[in-house]
XYZ file of C-alpha atoms in Angstrom:
557
model
C 270.201 191.476 15.316
C 273.806 191.823 14.307
C 275.661 188.533 13.971
C 279.412 188.324 13.725
C 281.112 185.245 12.348
C 284.324 184.506 14.212
C 286.921 181.875 13.422
C 289.654 181.337 16.010
C 292.395 178.753 15.971
C 293.973 177.940 19.339
C 296.340 175.266 20.560
C 296.037 173.700 23.985
C 298.861 171.660 25.442
C 298.436 169.486 28.496
C 299.411 166.168 30.046
C 297.649 162.981 28.975
C 297.954 161.547 32.465
C 296.142 164.555 33.883
C 293.147 164.170 31.552
C 292.790 160.520 32.457
C 292.691 161.350 36.161
C 290.174 164.209 36.064
C 286.435 164.620 35.537
C 285.030 167.600 33.647
C 282.368 169.612 35.457
C 279.657 169.510 32.770
C 277.372 171.970 34.526
C 280.079 174.624 34.763
C 281.092 174.067 31.130
C 277.477 174.440 29.989
C 277.198 177.720 31.899
C 280.356 179.041 30.282
C 279.160 177.854 26.885
C 276.055 180.001 27.174
C 278.043 183.069 28.195
C 280.684 183.036 25.475
C 278.580 181.574 22.664
C 280.748 178.487 22.140
C 279.085 175.047 22.022
C 279.796 173.014 25.139
C 280.887 170.094 22.969
C 283.775 172.146 21.568
C 284.856 173.184 25.059
C 284.730 169.577 26.256
C 286.706 168.430 23.237
C 289.286 171.124 23.925
C 289.651 169.906 27.487
C 289.457 166.145 27.131
C 290.053 165.042 23.512
C 293.656 166.209 23.167
C 295.819 163.125 23.284
C 298.551 164.620 21.075
C 300.791 167.301 22.537
C 300.549 169.509 19.446
C 296.852 169.008 18.644
C 294.643 172.022 17.887
C 291.010 172.646 17.208
C 288.883 175.105 15.232
C 286.304 177.344 16.895
C 283.613 178.578 14.526
C 280.498 180.150 16.039
C 278.170 183.123 15.767
C 277.981 185.444 18.756
C 275.028 187.640 19.658
C 276.698 191.040 20.072
C 273.474 192.693 21.275
C 274.108 191.132 24.679
C 277.842 190.432 24.431
C 280.692 192.187 22.689
C 283.340 190.335 20.727
C 285.101 187.994 23.138
C 288.532 186.567 22.594
C 287.548 182.910 22.621
C 291.124 181.752 22.465
C 291.938 183.363 25.780
C 288.736 182.176 27.421
C 289.149 178.558 26.341
C 292.796 178.633 27.423
C 291.815 179.982 30.823
C 289.090 177.359 31.182
C 291.680 174.666 30.585
C 294.359 176.130 32.802
C 292.017 176.616 35.753
C 290.374 173.249 35.179
C 293.816 171.760 35.759
C 293.806 173.298 39.240
C 290.279 172.064 39.908
C 289.048 175.669 39.937
C 286.491 175.646 37.162
C 283.870 177.257 39.395
C 286.189 180.169 40.162
C 286.788 180.815 36.481
C 283.044 180.656 35.820
C 282.385 183.318 38.440
C 285.168 185.558 37.128
C 283.955 185.133 33.564
C 280.395 185.970 34.615
C 281.639 189.178 36.244
C 283.527 190.138 33.088
C 280.462 189.555 30.900
C 278.150 191.455 33.242
C 280.539 194.396 33.221
C 280.634 194.474 29.419
C 284.317 193.581 29.194
C 285.100 192.173 25.750
C 288.315 192.587 23.788
C 290.064 193.974 26.864
C 289.855 190.670 28.696
C 293.400 189.744 29.643
C 294.924 186.724 31.225
C 295.625 188.504 34.459
C 291.957 189.490 34.811
C 290.672 185.939 35.250
C 293.831 184.027 35.998
C 293.668 182.340 39.359
C 296.992 180.544 38.996
C 298.824 182.918 41.295
C 301.560 182.065 43.720
C 300.013 180.517 46.813
C 301.636 181.784 49.966
C 301.330 180.303 53.420
C 298.729 182.206 55.456
C 299.902 184.557 58.163
C 299.088 182.624 61.323
C 298.837 185.846 63.330
C 295.802 186.779 61.218
C 293.973 183.458 61.745
C 291.180 183.290 64.300
C 291.861 180.305 66.522
C 289.403 177.403 66.447
C 287.020 178.293 63.623
C 288.496 175.878 61.075
C 287.411 172.881 63.159
C 283.932 173.153 61.680
C 285.141 172.309 58.178
C 284.294 168.668 58.804
C 281.428 166.239 58.186
C 279.039 166.425 61.190
C 278.577 162.635 61.067
C 282.171 162.230 62.203
C 281.316 163.847 65.535
C 278.090 161.983 66.303
C 277.961 159.230 68.898
C 278.912 155.807 67.620
C 275.450 154.295 68.174
C 271.845 155.373 67.873
C 270.468 152.639 70.099
C 270.406 154.385 73.462
C 267.707 156.952 74.129
C 268.140 159.753 76.578
C 265.763 159.192 79.542
C 265.090 162.923 79.424
C 263.937 162.738 75.811
C 260.649 164.636 75.430
C 257.950 162.915 73.460
C 256.441 164.894 70.608
C 254.335 164.630 67.444
C 255.366 161.789 65.147
C 257.009 159.680 67.865
C 256.168 155.988 67.942
C 255.017 154.607 71.327
C 255.052 150.823 71.821
C 252.728 149.457 74.563
C 253.046 145.854 75.700
C 250.925 143.742 78.082
C 251.796 140.102 78.694
C 250.612 137.415 81.062
C 246.889 136.990 81.520
C 246.331 139.754 78.967
C 248.541 140.163 75.926
C 248.835 143.364 73.898
C 251.646 144.549 71.617
C 250.612 147.683 69.792
C 252.378 150.710 68.338
C 250.859 154.183 68.370
C 251.973 157.431 66.713
C 251.684 160.732 68.546
C 249.417 163.064 66.580
C 250.332 166.580 65.564
C 248.298 167.788 68.540
C 250.276 165.550 70.912
C 247.725 162.807 71.558
C 247.633 159.002 71.517
C 244.419 157.113 70.649
C 244.477 153.780 72.533
C 241.861 151.033 72.294
C 239.714 150.710 75.422
C 241.486 153.755 76.895
C 240.696 156.648 74.592
C 242.567 159.856 73.854
C 245.661 160.517 75.981
C 247.754 163.708 75.862
C 251.446 162.780 75.919
C 253.276 165.705 74.301
C 256.289 166.905 76.324
C 256.426 163.872 78.644
C 259.564 161.865 79.310
C 259.459 158.086 78.945
C 259.160 157.628 82.733
C 256.296 160.095 83.062
C 254.567 158.525 80.071
C 254.855 155.036 81.557
C 253.422 156.158 84.910
C 250.512 157.944 83.230
C 249.586 155.011 80.965
C 249.944 152.495 83.789
C 247.311 154.306 85.819
C 244.957 154.430 82.825
C 245.412 150.735 81.940
C 244.938 149.761 85.565
C 241.334 150.948 85.338
C 240.599 148.624 82.400
C 242.678 145.551 83.312
C 242.084 144.285 86.851
C 244.902 141.720 86.674
C 247.434 144.497 86.200
C 249.113 145.422 89.478
C 246.754 143.723 91.993
C 246.962 144.727 95.656
C 247.934 141.194 96.683
C 251.178 141.550 94.786
C 250.560 138.490 92.664
C 250.374 140.327 89.358
C 249.035 138.262 86.488
C 249.559 140.906 83.777
C 252.703 142.946 83.201
C 253.018 146.335 81.579
C 255.797 148.035 79.575
C 256.094 151.183 77.482
C 258.959 151.892 75.065
C 259.781 154.247 72.252
C 259.778 152.995 68.652
C 262.285 153.489 65.885
C 260.755 156.779 64.759
C 262.343 158.371 67.824
C 265.616 158.247 65.885
C 264.267 160.411 63.110
C 265.905 163.845 62.613
C 264.764 166.655 64.846
C 264.459 170.313 63.970
C 266.483 172.945 65.775
C 267.137 176.619 65.188
C 270.560 178.224 64.883
C 270.625 181.999 65.297
C 273.132 184.776 65.832
C 276.577 185.160 64.298
C 276.667 182.377 61.715
C 276.699 182.413 57.935
C 273.267 180.844 57.436
C 270.946 181.261 60.425
C 267.674 179.369 60.367
C 266.139 175.933 60.976
C 268.249 172.787 60.689
C 267.433 169.094 60.748
C 269.879 167.175 62.932
C 270.128 163.596 64.118
C 268.111 162.739 67.197
C 271.211 161.956 69.231
C 272.854 165.302 68.442
C 274.220 167.366 71.284
C 274.856 171.058 71.612
C 278.447 170.506 70.526
C 277.886 168.157 67.584
C 275.050 170.267 66.185
C 277.483 173.109 65.488
C 278.884 171.170 62.532
C 275.565 171.170 60.718
C 275.752 174.924 60.149
C 279.586 175.193 60.084
C 279.696 176.756 63.521
C 280.001 180.470 64.247
C 281.557 182.813 61.721
C 284.560 184.851 62.850
C 282.237 187.505 64.260
C 280.649 184.926 66.542
C 281.838 183.676 69.894
C 283.387 180.255 70.424
C 283.356 180.666 74.170
C 279.781 181.611 74.952
C 277.526 179.392 72.813
C 274.038 179.281 74.337
C 271.294 176.649 74.312
C 267.807 178.105 74.712
C 264.845 175.819 75.401
C 261.293 177.022 75.915
C 262.525 180.590 76.205
C 265.101 179.847 78.907
C 268.880 179.614 78.651
C 269.664 176.154 80.004
C 273.306 175.665 79.018
C 276.411 177.472 77.770
C 279.464 175.803 76.277
C 283.020 177.043 75.841
C 284.476 175.410 72.733
C 288.018 176.201 73.910
C 287.540 173.412 76.501
C 287.307 170.910 73.682
C 289.984 172.489 71.480
C 292.571 172.688 74.244
C 291.794 169.700 76.455
C 289.369 167.444 74.541
C 286.685 167.898 77.194
C 283.047 168.725 76.453
C 281.400 170.010 79.635
C 277.716 171.008 79.500
C 277.300 169.162 76.195
C 273.561 168.597 76.522
C 271.544 166.442 74.170
C 269.252 168.477 71.974
C 265.489 168.340 71.824
C 263.018 169.358 69.183
C 262.778 173.127 68.586
C 265.849 173.944 70.698
C 267.552 177.226 69.830
C 271.320 177.535 69.567
C 272.338 181.164 69.819
C 275.781 182.468 68.829
C 276.481 185.896 70.394
C 279.136 188.319 69.159
C 282.765 187.381 69.687
C 284.079 188.638 72.993
C 287.362 190.318 73.853
C 289.729 189.639 70.948
C 293.521 189.538 71.353
C 296.183 189.092 68.660
C 299.316 187.150 69.659
C 302.607 187.593 67.762
C 306.174 186.383 68.081
C 307.715 183.686 70.269
C 304.613 181.792 71.362
C 303.646 178.256 70.369
C 300.389 179.210 68.638
C 300.465 182.815 67.354
C 296.819 183.377 66.389
C 293.887 185.627 67.238
C 292.129 184.524 70.440
C 288.931 185.266 72.287
C 289.057 185.847 76.033
C 286.143 185.722 78.437
C 285.459 187.915 81.444
C 288.184 187.747 84.074
C 290.907 186.219 81.904
C 294.274 188.002 81.881
C 297.621 187.719 80.116
C 298.552 184.462 81.850
C 295.329 182.870 80.573
C 296.123 184.098 77.071
C 299.573 182.502 77.250
C 297.990 179.200 78.302
C 295.446 179.060 75.475
C 298.188 180.079 73.010
C 300.213 177.002 73.967
C 302.711 178.706 76.254
C 305.943 180.505 75.498
C 308.698 178.812 73.507
C 312.192 177.921 74.696
C 313.509 181.007 72.871
C 311.071 183.528 74.376
C 312.654 186.568 76.020
C 311.002 186.584 79.429
C 312.054 189.981 80.746
C 309.694 191.840 78.470
C 306.576 191.371 76.411
C 304.834 194.293 74.748
C 301.165 195.154 74.349
C 300.003 197.464 71.592
C 296.701 198.919 72.781
C 294.076 201.133 71.214
C 293.622 204.332 73.203
C 290.066 204.953 74.320
C 288.618 207.607 72.041
C 287.760 209.730 75.088
C 291.438 209.827 76.080
C 292.992 210.543 72.709
C 294.840 213.844 72.748
C 296.169 213.671 69.207
C 293.822 212.596 66.428
C 296.782 211.080 64.578
C 297.751 208.852 67.518
C 295.408 205.957 68.245
C 297.618 203.375 69.985
C 299.897 203.176 72.992
C 302.515 200.631 74.102
C 302.621 198.770 77.401
C 305.753 196.820 78.407
C 305.257 193.850 80.721
C 307.767 191.871 82.780
C 306.982 188.394 81.522
C 308.849 186.704 84.383
C 306.389 188.184 86.867
C 303.442 187.056 84.755
C 304.720 183.480 84.346
C 305.460 183.181 88.056
C 301.967 184.570 88.726
C 303.346 187.321 90.907
C 301.443 189.867 88.862
C 298.441 189.775 86.567
C 298.055 191.900 83.473
C 294.612 192.895 82.253
C 293.927 192.890 78.550
C 291.505 194.932 76.478
C 289.661 194.271 73.264
C 291.898 194.457 70.164
C 295.140 194.336 72.164
C 298.137 192.989 70.247
C 300.660 191.104 72.389
C 304.183 190.529 71.082
C 306.600 188.028 72.616
C 310.245 188.636 71.740
C 313.071 186.234 70.972
C 316.219 185.872 73.033
C 319.525 186.950 71.542
C 321.796 184.384 69.954
C 324.675 184.951 72.406
C 326.093 182.074 74.476
C 327.190 182.740 78.062
C 329.775 179.937 78.482
C 331.666 179.922 75.208
C 335.318 180.335 74.379
C 336.860 180.017 70.939
C 340.299 178.960 69.809
C 341.559 179.383 66.273
C 344.813 178.944 64.380
C 347.483 176.325 64.895
C 345.694 173.767 67.050
C 344.477 170.382 65.884
C 340.815 171.062 66.594
C 340.008 174.764 66.357
C 336.463 175.879 67.164
C 334.091 176.863 69.956
C 334.266 175.165 73.358
C 332.341 175.167 76.608
C 333.869 177.340 79.299
C 333.953 175.031 82.285
C 334.552 176.134 85.844
C 338.080 177.539 86.474
C 339.075 176.765 82.899
C 342.497 178.082 81.835
C 344.230 178.662 78.517
C 346.229 175.460 78.897
C 342.984 173.500 79.520
C 341.507 174.897 76.313
C 344.613 174.020 74.294
C 344.450 170.463 75.653
C 340.733 170.248 74.737
C 341.713 171.271 71.202
C 344.165 168.312 71.108
C 347.207 170.551 71.501
C 349.268 172.734 69.233
C 350.358 171.769 65.746
C 354.060 171.226 64.979
C 354.402 174.612 63.245
C 352.713 176.690 65.976
C 354.460 179.953 66.851
C 355.259 179.905 70.582
C 356.547 183.421 71.145
C 353.147 185.072 70.946
C 349.428 184.189 71.130
C 346.592 186.680 71.384
C 343.423 186.682 73.475
C 340.629 188.986 72.334
C 338.326 189.810 75.270
C 335.271 191.995 75.733
C 335.388 194.264 78.757
C 332.363 195.351 80.802
C 331.584 198.018 78.182
C 331.617 195.429 75.357
C 334.841 196.927 74.043
C 337.445 194.569 72.626
C 340.802 194.390 74.357
C 343.879 192.447 73.213
C 346.006 190.377 75.602
C 349.262 188.829 74.379
C 350.591 185.595 75.864
C 353.982 183.910 75.465
C 353.150 180.261 74.958
C 356.733 179.156 75.575
C 356.643 180.619 79.084
C 353.242 179.026 79.610
C 354.514 175.532 78.848
C 357.797 176.040 80.746
C 356.012 177.074 83.947
C 352.452 175.841 83.644
C 351.366 176.345 87.251
C 352.454 179.976 87.601
C 351.623 181.291 84.128
C 348.456 179.352 83.250
C 346.104 182.076 82.123
C 342.411 182.006 83.285
C 339.714 182.402 80.625
C 336.414 184.275 80.564
C 333.253 183.755 78.536
C 333.580 185.190 75.049
C 337.375 184.950 74.893
C 338.822 184.280 71.435
C 342.316 182.778 71.428
C 344.484 183.020 68.295
C 347.479 180.694 67.896
C 349.755 181.816 65.074
C 351.528 179.671 62.493
C 355.213 179.940 61.653
C 354.607 179.789 57.919
C 352.098 182.620 58.210
C 354.539 184.787 60.119
C 357.229 184.315 57.477
C 355.083 186.341 55.160
C 355.886 189.321 57.316
C 359.582 189.008 56.176
C 358.734 189.230 52.472
C 359.933 192.215 50.471
C 358.102 194.298 47.873
C 359.064 196.008 44.669
C 356.821 198.507 42.890
C 357.064 201.130 40.186
C 358.660 200.890 36.728
C 359.533 197.180 36.759
C 358.131 194.449 34.621
C 356.924 192.257 37.500
C 356.141 194.332 40.636
C 354.750 192.867 43.846
C 355.631 190.714 46.882
C 358.838 188.693 46.657
C 359.961 186.046 49.076
C 362.899 187.186 51.216
C 365.987 184.996 51.272
C 369.117 185.313 53.318
C 371.834 187.175 51.401
C 369.371 188.838 49.046
C 370.544 192.196 47.622
C 368.762 195.078 45.900
C 369.990 193.788 42.558
C 368.411 190.416 43.294
C 365.083 192.079 44.080
C 365.168 194.113 40.844
C 366.009 190.951 38.973
C 363.017 189.168 40.517
C 360.918 192.155 39.470
C 361.833 191.536 35.831
C 364.128 194.551 35.478
C 363.263 198.135 34.582
C 360.720 198.952 31.935
C 363.279 200.992 29.919
C 366.867 202.174 30.270
C 366.005 205.837 29.729
C 363.947 205.814 32.897
C 366.908 204.325 34.772
C 369.386 206.918 33.534
C 367.012 209.749 34.284
C 366.507 208.779 37.889
C 370.032 207.570 38.641
C 372.022 210.442 37.108
C 369.467 213.215 36.907
C 368.934 215.575 33.912
C 372.068 216.677 32.057
C 373.083 220.264 32.454
C 373.785 222.437 29.422
C 377.396 223.518 29.088
């Protein structure tokens, strides 16, 4: 057998605080040790005995290459450490096992077994509603006490029966029901009790004891001996049930004696996503005696038909029913299950209702076309638009089909009572358009014009019925001189621009361009001449250019 001696030096850097707060999974490390041929003690030292930031360790080991090719131990140990930091040692072990089984050796790369990828928030529209509730300890959902016993509890093998007589005759004895369902009682004999309730058992035993004890229940009514039957503590022992259908691990389960149909679901993590949450069946002695809809509990906290379980009950999870995906502006966009007779309005209710920003004139259903009705093999879906206002007011109902996808849209961001003023006012911005509001009212709401406001002209930009912008010019001086006649009414969406005197002066500036040292905008001043402008422009670049353009080319004589 070929042995290869490998020496690898690797450095592992990590936080001391982290090591002190974590526990190494010894079983997982031992498994990895066997796979890569590195002693578990070296792996543990690499993970836990590194108190210095720059510490390193030496790996020296022989690897059996008949079953495993040369493995880059440095990478493997590094990955063990990195994933141990994220508490994912089991994931790395599984990935490493896959790599070894597939014969991957020198080609192992960090990205092959690296689980430290960016974790993104799950897409809620791809989550099946309600299934994550079963990721809890079943004890949390049991009743708070085990003392009370259901009067309908059926007695079976292993149950303890306590019989008491007191008065003239005193007896206090406990009996255990045999595997065949019998009790053996002194002076009475063998009594079959399997399948009886406590009341039926008491009546049956009373009649039998009456034959042996004359003072029990005399005809005169003056009883001298009293009789009582109760169930012992063994009644609280776990009972066996069966869970079948669409769940990850069907089979027999041992549950607490006070478990109900609802609480028992937590023992086997409830249905898988192929199973129904709305049609969970309880079968007893071959008959379906109850059905629960888990949505009742999830949406309202109620647990109707939550029957207490008995020994050998069968919980059956059928296939998930009609499945609808909900997207967009709804409070809980998930995947839901609907039962027979439920329509779009029921879907909206279980999804938490529409939001304040839902567009209610239209919702859209993407629906799979029945294969019998498909005309084009490349087209498998069709769209159905629904007036959501009619649905919410319950004027109309909208049927849904399996695998429908319902999208609720968002309203536009526009505001229907907004006007805006900008420019030379003290408080420019957006304002509410109140009833019969005028331009003067808006200016007053903006705390008036500034001292350098231009009064000869203000502009109102308005959208007409075709959403086309139109410009309306207003003389503010006339407005203030005759407020009652010239006060201009406003409409939603109007944008008022008040100009500034200093801004308008820029329109009187002059420009110089071309062959000057300093071209550009120059401030106009009263009395300014062309010479002054050229002077401000720094003068001409050269005199030859000036002569050429002022006098033209010289003619030959």
